[in-house]
mmCIF file of C-alpha atoms and ligand atoms in Angstrom:
data_model
loop_
_atom_site.group_PDB
_atom_site.id
_atom_site.type_symbol
_atom_site.label_atom_id
_atom_site.label_comp_id
_atom_site.label_asym_id
_atom_site.label_seq_id
_atom_site.Cartn_x
_atom_site.Cartn_y
_atom_site.Cartn_z
ATOM 1 C CA MET C 1 -23.657 -4.905 -65.775
ATOM 2 C CA LYS C 2 -23.149 -1.284 -67.715
ATOM 3 C CA VAL C 3 -21.756 -0.924 -71.034
ATOM 4 C CA LEU C 4 -20.501 2.546 -72.246
ATOM 5 C CA VAL C 5 -20.512 2.969 -76.044
ATOM 6 C CA PRO C 6 -18.523 6.167 -77.380
ATOM 7 C CA VAL C 7 -19.952 7.412 -80.737
ATOM 8 C CA LYS C 8 -18.473 10.032 -82.879
ATOM 9 C CA ARG C 9 -20.224 12.224 -85.118
ATOM 10 C CA VAL C 10 -18.075 12.474 -88.349
ATOM 11 C CA VAL C 11 -18.727 13.491 -91.969
ATOM 12 C CA ASP C 12 -20.664 10.616 -93.576
ATOM 13 C CA TYR C 13 -18.405 8.130 -95.118
ATOM 14 C CA ASN C 14 -19.855 8.902 -98.943
ATOM 15 C CA VAL C 15 -19.172 12.447 -98.716
ATOM 16 C CA LYS C 16 -15.888 13.494 -100.686
ATOM 17 C CA VAL C 17 -14.384 16.310 -98.384
ATOM 18 C CA ARG C 18 -12.497 18.985 -100.106
ATOM 19 C CA VAL C 19 -9.434 20.611 -98.682
ATOM 20 C CA LYS C 20 -9.812 24.366 -97.663
ATOM 21 C CA SER C 21 -8.110 26.697 -99.998
ATOM 22 C CA ASP C 22 -5.647 27.966 -97.237
ATOM 23 C CA GLY C 23 -4.617 24.293 -96.222
ATOM 24 C CA SER C 24 -5.866 24.645 -92.785
ATOM 25 C CA GLY C 25 -8.002 21.707 -92.666
ATOM 26 C CA VAL C 26 -11.403 20.160 -94.736
ATOM 27 C CA ASP C 27 -14.481 21.870 -95.277
ATOM 28 C CA ILE C 28 -16.951 20.211 -93.571
ATOM 29 C CA ALA C 29 -19.517 23.097 -93.657
ATOM 30 C CA ASN C 30 -23.065 21.712 -95.056
ATOM 31 C CA VAL C 31 -22.058 18.162 -95.421
ATOM 32 C CA LYS C 32 -23.775 15.141 -94.339
ATOM 33 C CA MET C 33 -22.672 13.888 -90.980
ATOM 34 C CA SER C 34 -23.379 10.599 -89.521
ATOM 35 C CA MET C 35 -22.270 8.195 -86.573
ATOM 36 C CA ASN C 36 -18.786 6.830 -87.115
ATOM 37 C CA PRO C 37 -19.317 3.419 -88.784
ATOM 38 C CA PHE C 38 -17.261 1.614 -86.412
ATOM 39 C CA ASP C 39 -19.046 3.035 -83.523
ATOM 40 C CA GLU C 40 -22.445 1.680 -84.872
ATOM 41 C CA ILE C 41 -20.931 -1.662 -84.644
ATOM 42 C CA ALA C 42 -20.095 -0.989 -81.151
ATOM 43 C CA VAL C 43 -23.643 0.073 -80.391
ATOM 44 C CA GLU C 44 -25.060 -2.993 -82.136
ATOM 45 C CA GLU C 45 -22.372 -5.233 -80.377
ATOM 46 C CA ALA C 46 -23.812 -3.623 -76.963
ATOM 47 C CA THR C 47 -27.040 -4.171 -77.811
ATOM 48 C CA ARG C 48 -26.674 -7.950 -78.675
ATOM 49 C CA LEU C 49 -25.087 -8.472 -75.186
ATOM 50 C CA LYS C 50 -28.236 -6.542 -73.689
ATOM 51 C CA GLU C 51 -30.394 -8.732 -75.597
ATOM 52 C CA ALA C 52 -28.632 -11.902 -74.594
ATOM 53 C CA GLY C 53 -28.789 -10.657 -70.641
ATOM 54 C CA VAL C 54 -25.476 -10.103 -70.370
ATOM 55 C CA VAL C 55 -25.739 -6.669 -70.025
ATOM 56 C CA THR C 56 -28.115 -4.679 -68.101
ATOM 57 C CA GLU C 57 -27.562 -1.035 -69.568
ATOM 58 C CA VAL C 58 -25.961 0.337 -72.436
ATOM 59 C CA ILE C 59 -25.021 4.057 -72.118
ATOM 60 C CA ALA C 60 -23.922 5.908 -75.428
ATOM 61 C CA VAL C 61 -21.457 8.987 -75.020
ATOM 62 C CA SER C 62 -20.711 11.504 -77.471
ATOM 63 C CA CYS C 63 -18.371 14.247 -77.213
ATOM 64 C CA GLY C 64 -18.533 17.423 -79.309
ATOM 65 C CA VAL C 65 -20.853 20.111 -80.840
ATOM 66 C CA VAL C 66 -24.783 20.073 -79.721
ATOM 67 C CA GLN C 67 -25.369 18.336 -83.154
ATOM 68 C CA CYS C 68 -24.079 15.158 -81.648
ATOM 69 C CA GLN C 69 -27.380 14.680 -79.764
ATOM 70 C CA GLU C 70 -28.553 13.259 -83.214
ATOM 71 C CA THR C 71 -25.760 10.793 -83.203
ATOM 72 C CA LEU C 72 -26.802 9.876 -79.563
ATOM 73 C CA ARG C 73 -30.540 9.588 -80.777
ATOM 74 C CA THR C 74 -29.555 7.326 -83.526
ATOM 75 C CA ALA C 75 -27.368 5.015 -80.844
ATOM 76 C CA MET C 76 -30.651 4.895 -78.775
ATOM 77 C CA ALA C 77 -32.708 4.017 -81.930
ATOM 78 C CA ILE C 78 -30.427 1.018 -82.445
ATOM 79 C CA GLY C 79 -30.573 -0.152 -78.578
ATOM 80 C CA ALA C 80 -28.676 2.347 -76.480
ATOM 81 C CA ASP C 81 -30.914 2.817 -73.028
ATOM 82 C CA ARG C 82 -29.394 6.636 -72.547
ATOM 83 C CA GLY C 83 -27.215 8.858 -73.870
ATOM 84 C CA ILE C 84 -24.622 11.301 -72.419
ATOM 85 C CA LEU C 85 -23.679 14.580 -74.566
ATOM 86 C CA VAL C 86 -20.078 16.026 -73.508
ATOM 87 C CA GLU C 87 -21.083 19.323 -75.019
ATOM 88 C CA SER C 88 -17.881 21.122 -76.301
ATOM 89 C CA ASP C 89 -17.432 23.540 -79.476
ATOM 90 C CA ALA C 90 -13.629 22.948 -79.139
ATOM 91 C CA GLU C 91 -11.448 20.787 -81.738
ATOM 92 C CA LEU C 92 -11.438 17.663 -79.375
ATOM 93 C CA GLN C 93 -8.346 15.318 -80.018
ATOM 94 C CA PRO C 94 -7.979 11.611 -78.930
ATOM 95 C CA LEU C 95 -6.402 12.339 -75.741
ATOM 96 C CA ALA C 96 -8.899 14.833 -74.809
ATOM 97 C CA VAL C 97 -11.757 12.578 -75.341
ATOM 98 C CA ALA C 98 -9.918 9.589 -73.835
ATOM 99 C CA LYS C 99 -9.819 12.134 -70.737
ATOM 100 C CA LEU C 100 -13.477 12.790 -70.861
ATOM 101 C CA LEU C 101 -14.657 9.019 -71.037
ATOM 102 C CA LYS C 102 -12.231 8.286 -68.084
ATOM 103 C CA ALA C 103 -13.994 10.838 -65.998
ATOM 104 C CA LEU C 104 -17.511 9.428 -67.157
ATOM 105 C CA ALA C 105 -16.118 5.837 -66.488
ATOM 106 C CA ASP C 106 -15.130 6.871 -63.007
ATOM 107 C CA LYS C 107 -18.534 8.167 -62.374
ATOM 108 C CA GLU C 108 -20.803 5.550 -64.103
ATOM 109 C CA GLN C 109 -18.709 2.439 -63.237
ATOM 110 C CA PRO C 110 -19.156 0.292 -66.433
ATOM 111 C CA GLN C 111 -17.436 -3.055 -66.535
ATOM 112 C CA LEU C 112 -17.066 -2.851 -70.296
ATOM 113 C CA ILE C 113 -16.224 0.198 -72.699
ATOM 114 C CA ILE C 114 -16.552 -0.547 -76.594
ATOM 115 C CA LEU C 115 -15.065 2.007 -78.958
ATOM 116 C CA GLY C 116 -14.614 1.851 -82.651
ATOM 117 C CA LYS C 117 -11.198 1.124 -83.863
ATOM 118 C CA GLN C 118 -10.775 4.329 -85.474
ATOM 119 C CA ALA C 119 -12.859 7.320 -86.246
ATOM 120 C CA ILE C 120 -13.138 7.871 -90.237
ATOM 121 C CA ASP C 121 -12.403 11.407 -89.960
ATOM 122 C CA ASP C 122 -9.227 11.780 -88.084
ATOM 123 C CA ASP C 123 -8.229 8.041 -88.573
ATOM 124 C CA SER C 124 -6.350 8.303 -85.381
ATOM 125 C CA ASN C 125 -7.081 5.011 -83.892
ATOM 126 C CA GLN C 126 -5.728 6.007 -80.499
ATOM 127 C CA THR C 127 -8.889 6.727 -77.970
ATOM 128 C CA GLY C 128 -9.536 3.202 -77.068
ATOM 129 C CA GLN C 129 -5.712 2.810 -76.201
ATOM 130 C CA MET C 130 -5.398 5.870 -74.559
ATOM 131 C CA LEU C 131 -8.351 5.460 -72.218
ATOM 132 C CA ALA C 132 -7.126 1.753 -71.543
ATOM 133 C CA ALA C 133 -4.088 3.317 -70.364
ATOM 134 C CA LEU C 134 -5.648 6.316 -68.370
ATOM 135 C CA LEU C 135 -8.092 3.532 -66.759
ATOM 136 C CA GLY C 136 -5.298 0.852 -66.231
ATOM 137 C CA TRP C 137 -7.599 -1.617 -67.771
ATOM 138 C CA PRO C 138 -6.886 -4.568 -70.371
ATOM 139 C CA GLN C 139 -7.691 -3.672 -73.958
ATOM 140 C CA ALA C 140 -8.519 -5.753 -76.969
ATOM 141 C CA THR C 141 -8.662 -3.828 -80.191
ATOM 142 C CA PHE C 142 -9.825 -4.723 -83.679
ATOM 143 C CA ALA C 143 -12.296 -7.112 -82.346
ATOM 144 C CA SER C 144 -13.942 -9.313 -84.640
ATOM 145 C CA LYS C 145 -15.593 -11.579 -82.226
ATOM 146 C CA VAL C 146 -16.857 -11.008 -78.591
ATOM 147 C CA THR C 147 -18.125 -13.056 -76.004
ATOM 148 C CA VAL C 148 -18.651 -12.136 -72.214
ATOM 149 C CA ALA C 149 -18.918 -14.581 -69.121
ATOM 150 C CA ASP C 150 -18.116 -15.029 -65.798
ATOM 151 C CA GLY C 151 -16.317 -11.626 -65.295
ATOM 152 C CA LYS C 152 -14.285 -12.082 -68.756
ATOM 153 C CA ALA C 153 -14.310 -10.935 -71.996
ATOM 154 C CA THR C 154 -13.027 -13.211 -74.890
ATOM 155 C CA VAL C 155 -12.074 -11.397 -77.923
ATOM 156 C CA THR C 156 -10.955 -12.743 -81.195
ATOM 157 C CA ARG C 157 -8.696 -10.043 -83.017
ATOM 158 C CA GLU C 158 -7.791 -9.855 -86.831
ATOM 159 C CA VAL C 159 -4.211 -9.691 -86.840
ATOM 160 C CA ASP C 160 -1.676 -10.041 -89.897
ATOM 161 C CA GLY C 161 -2.130 -13.707 -91.139
ATOM 162 C CA GLY C 162 -4.862 -14.935 -88.811
ATOM 163 C CA LEU C 163 -6.761 -14.358 -85.677
ATOM 164 C CA GLU C 164 -5.654 -14.023 -82.260
ATOM 165 C CA THR C 165 -8.193 -14.797 -79.019
ATOM 166 C CA LEU C 166 -7.628 -12.956 -75.812
ATOM 167 C CA SER C 167 -8.977 -13.364 -72.755
ATOM 168 C CA LEU C 168 -9.361 -9.761 -70.645
ATOM 169 C CA THR C 169 -10.713 -9.421 -67.188
ATOM 170 C CA LEU C 170 -13.537 -7.165 -66.637
ATOM 171 C CA PRO C 171 -13.728 -4.256 -66.659
ATOM 172 C CA ALA C 172 -11.993 -4.055 -70.017
ATOM 173 C CA ILE C 173 -11.815 -1.750 -73.239
ATOM 174 C CA ILE C 174 -12.842 -3.222 -76.631
ATOM 175 C CA THR C 175 -12.592 -1.740 -79.788
ATOM 176 C CA THR C 176 -14.519 -2.705 -82.840
ATOM 177 C CA ASP C 177 -13.205 -4.124 -86.317
ATOM 178 C CA LEU C 178 -15.703 -3.999 -89.611
ATOM 179 C CA ARG C 179 -16.155 -7.851 -89.342
ATOM 180 C CA LEU C 180 -17.673 -7.937 -85.635
ATOM 181 C CA ASN C 181 -21.217 -7.682 -86.793
ATOM 182 C CA GLU C 182 -23.626 -5.923 -89.196
ATOM 183 C CA PRO C 183 -25.450 -3.216 -87.433
ATOM 184 C CA ARG C 184 -29.357 -3.594 -87.841
ATOM 185 C CA TYR C 185 -31.407 -0.939 -89.614
ATOM 186 C CA VAL C 186 -32.986 1.715 -87.560
ATOM 187 C CA THR C 187 -36.871 1.468 -87.761
ATOM 188 C CA LEU C 188 -39.111 4.352 -87.425
ATOM 189 C CA PRO C 189 -40.951 2.927 -84.155
ATOM 190 C CA ASN C 190 -37.355 2.638 -82.719
ATOM 191 C CA ILE C 191 -36.521 6.224 -83.688
ATOM 192 C CA MET C 192 -39.670 7.496 -82.035
ATOM 193 C CA LYS C 193 -38.865 5.449 -78.836
ATOM 194 C CA ALA C 194 -35.348 6.882 -78.893
ATOM 195 C CA LYS C 195 -36.997 10.388 -78.602
ATOM 196 C CA LYS C 196 -38.218 9.574 -75.196
ATOM 197 C CA LYS C 197 -35.015 8.298 -73.807
ATOM 198 C CA GLN C 198 -32.739 10.113 -71.277
ATOM 199 C CA LEU C 199 -30.198 12.281 -72.630
ATOM 200 C CA ASP C 200 -28.046 14.119 -70.304
ATOM 201 C CA ASN C 201 -25.625 16.959 -71.192
ATOM 202 C CA VAL C 202 -22.548 17.659 -69.360
ATOM 203 C CA LYS C 203 -19.379 19.952 -70.059
ATOM 204 C CA PRO C 204 -16.021 19.045 -69.766
ATOM 205 C CA ALA C 205 -15.209 21.440 -66.830
ATOM 206 C CA ASP C 206 -18.175 19.387 -64.905
ATOM 207 C CA LEU C 207 -15.936 16.562 -65.616
ATOM 208 C CA GLY C 208 -12.687 18.619 -64.458
ATOM 209 C CA VAL C 209 -11.152 18.117 -67.973
ATOM 210 C CA ASP C 210 -8.980 20.098 -69.921
ATOM 211 C CA VAL C 211 -9.883 19.649 -73.373
ATOM 212 C CA ALA C 212 -7.041 22.006 -74.919
ATOM 213 C CA SER C 213 -5.225 20.681 -78.012
ATOM 214 C CA ARG C 214 -1.998 18.995 -77.631
ATOM 215 C CA VAL C 215 -1.403 18.424 -81.524
ATOM 216 C CA LYS C 216 -1.155 21.315 -83.993
ATOM 217 C CA THR C 217 -2.149 20.674 -87.543
ATOM 218 C CA LEU C 218 0.394 22.373 -89.951
ATOM 219 C CA LYS C 219 -0.872 21.850 -93.248
ATOM 220 C CA VAL C 220 -3.558 19.549 -94.857
ATOM 221 C CA THR C 221 -2.908 18.911 -98.788
ATOM 222 C CA GLU C 222 -5.027 16.862 -101.364
ATOM 223 C CA PRO C 223 -3.026 13.583 -102.133
ATOM 224 C CA PRO C 224 -1.232 13.922 -105.304
ATOM 225 C CA LYS C 225 -3.121 13.284 -108.712
ATOM 226 C CA ARG C 226 -2.399 9.671 -110.047
ATOM 227 C CA SER C 227 -1.002 9.684 -113.537
ATOM 228 C CA ALA C 228 -2.934 7.834 -116.287
ATOM 229 C CA GLY C 229 -2.069 4.063 -116.743
ATOM 230 C CA ILE C 230 -0.817 2.390 -120.054
ATOM 231 C CA LYS C 231 -1.973 -0.719 -121.978
ATOM 232 C CA VAL C 232 1.018 -3.109 -122.936
ATOM 233 C CA PRO C 233 0.570 -5.246 -125.858
ATOM 234 C CA ASP C 234 2.120 -8.438 -124.423
ATOM 235 C CA VAL C 235 3.641 -10.092 -120.926
ATOM 236 C CA ALA C 236 7.225 -9.527 -122.608
ATOM 237 C CA THR C 237 6.735 -5.924 -122.726
ATOM 238 C CA LEU C 238 5.216 -5.762 -119.255
ATOM 239 C CA VAL C 239 7.947 -7.586 -117.846
ATOM 240 C CA ALA C 240 10.323 -5.113 -119.788
ATOM 241 C CA LYS C 241 8.890 -2.174 -118.183
ATOM 242 C CA LEU C 242 8.904 -3.584 -114.803
ATOM 243 C CA ARG C 243 12.623 -4.267 -114.980
ATOM 244 C CA ASN C 244 13.495 -0.953 -116.962
ATOM 245 C CA GLU C 245 11.470 1.664 -116.495
ATOM 246 C CA ALA C 246 9.575 0.876 -112.701
ATOM 247 C CA LYS C 247 12.724 -0.962 -111.607
ATOM 248 C CA VAL C 248 10.576 -3.275 -109.435
ATOM 249 C CA ILE C 249 11.945 -6.577 -110.536
ATOM 250 C CA GLY C 250 15.705 -7.434 -111.205
HETATM 251 P P1 LIG B 301 -9.838 8.078 -83.021
HETATM 252 O O1 LIG B 301 -8.901 7.509 -81.832
HETATM 253 O O2 LIG B 301 -10.128 9.029 -83.072
HETATM 254 O O3 LIG B 301 -9.690 7.120 -84.347
HETATM 255 O O4 LIG B 301 -11.255 7.502 -82.451
HETATM 256 C C1 LIG B 301 -11.388 5.733 -82.121
HETATM 257 C C2 LIG B 301 -12.780 5.806 -81.229
HETATM 258 O O5 LIG B 301 -12.951 6.563 -80.063
HETATM 259 C C3 LIG B 301 -14.205 6.011 -82.118
HETATM 260 O O6 LIG B 301 -14.535 5.282 -83.115
HETATM 261 C C4 LIG B 301 -15.311 6.411 -81.131
HETATM 262 O O7 LIG B 301 -15.667 4.985 -80.338
HETATM 263 C C5 LIG B 301 -14.277 7.119 -79.692
HETATM 264 N N1 LIG B 301 -14.189 8.701 -80.308
HETATM 265 C C6 LIG B 301 -13.430 9.522 -80.694
HETATM 266 N N2 LIG B 301 -13.845 10.574 -80.672
HETATM 267 C C7 LIG B 301 -14.852 10.752 -80.129
HETATM 268 C C8 LIG B 301 -15.907 11.579 -79.695
HETATM 269 N N3 LIG B 301 -15.618 12.863 -80.048
HETATM 270 N N4 LIG B 301 -16.906 11.255 -79.048
HETATM 271 C C9 LIG B 301 -17.312 9.996 -78.781
HETATM 272 N N5 LIG B 301 -16.505 8.947 -79.070
HETATM 273 C C10 LIG B 301 -15.359 9.341 -79.695
#
């Protein structure tokens, strides 16, 4: 059974991005880029399923500029068997990525696609859901535990106030939450091995997908600065301020 794992190249989570002066977006020139953290969790989960003998092949896919090859090499160093770059210089919005992944799923026929729950750059939280709709497959989002057996995936999800467990008939879509696993450290021997793994390059047109943007960004602004706090001498003053100034208690 094959598993497809889409991995996005994003600004590293340690980088504080700056809004461009014309408000058209954030400046990502010369900043460190890494694999989206939720996608690392997805690759780790797929690799563990392979190590457990449930899965036979893990295929990592990245859609974007040619440098996404580095992201794919990292996925292969964690444990993916091969990589596919869908190369495009265009801004790829979730719907475009979902269509590209659908075309690849039609071609590769995986039984499971494990995505991150969201990309930390656009915070869309849409691609997995859109892909499930395009394929007509069941989906379990925000997974904190996954088991696969007898043509079914059992997924525990973190929901408000507790855990929900779903049973999905394969093929299915799963998106990862933070507590699903802790991705392994990538070792040097595995980085070297990853360099020899197969990496294919396709273009959106090869997959017959129009990746034109459907959503236009009008403006990007910095969040408002937080004003400084104050210290209150005692609880009575705090309660008075909450009642009379902040008006958050009656
Ligand atoms: P989003 O819907 O943008 O928050 O992204 C959710 C998930 O979709 C990510 O964690 C990835 O697994 C996948 N994804 C989104 N964009 C891409 C991309 N350009 N290439 C590969 N996977 C992607």
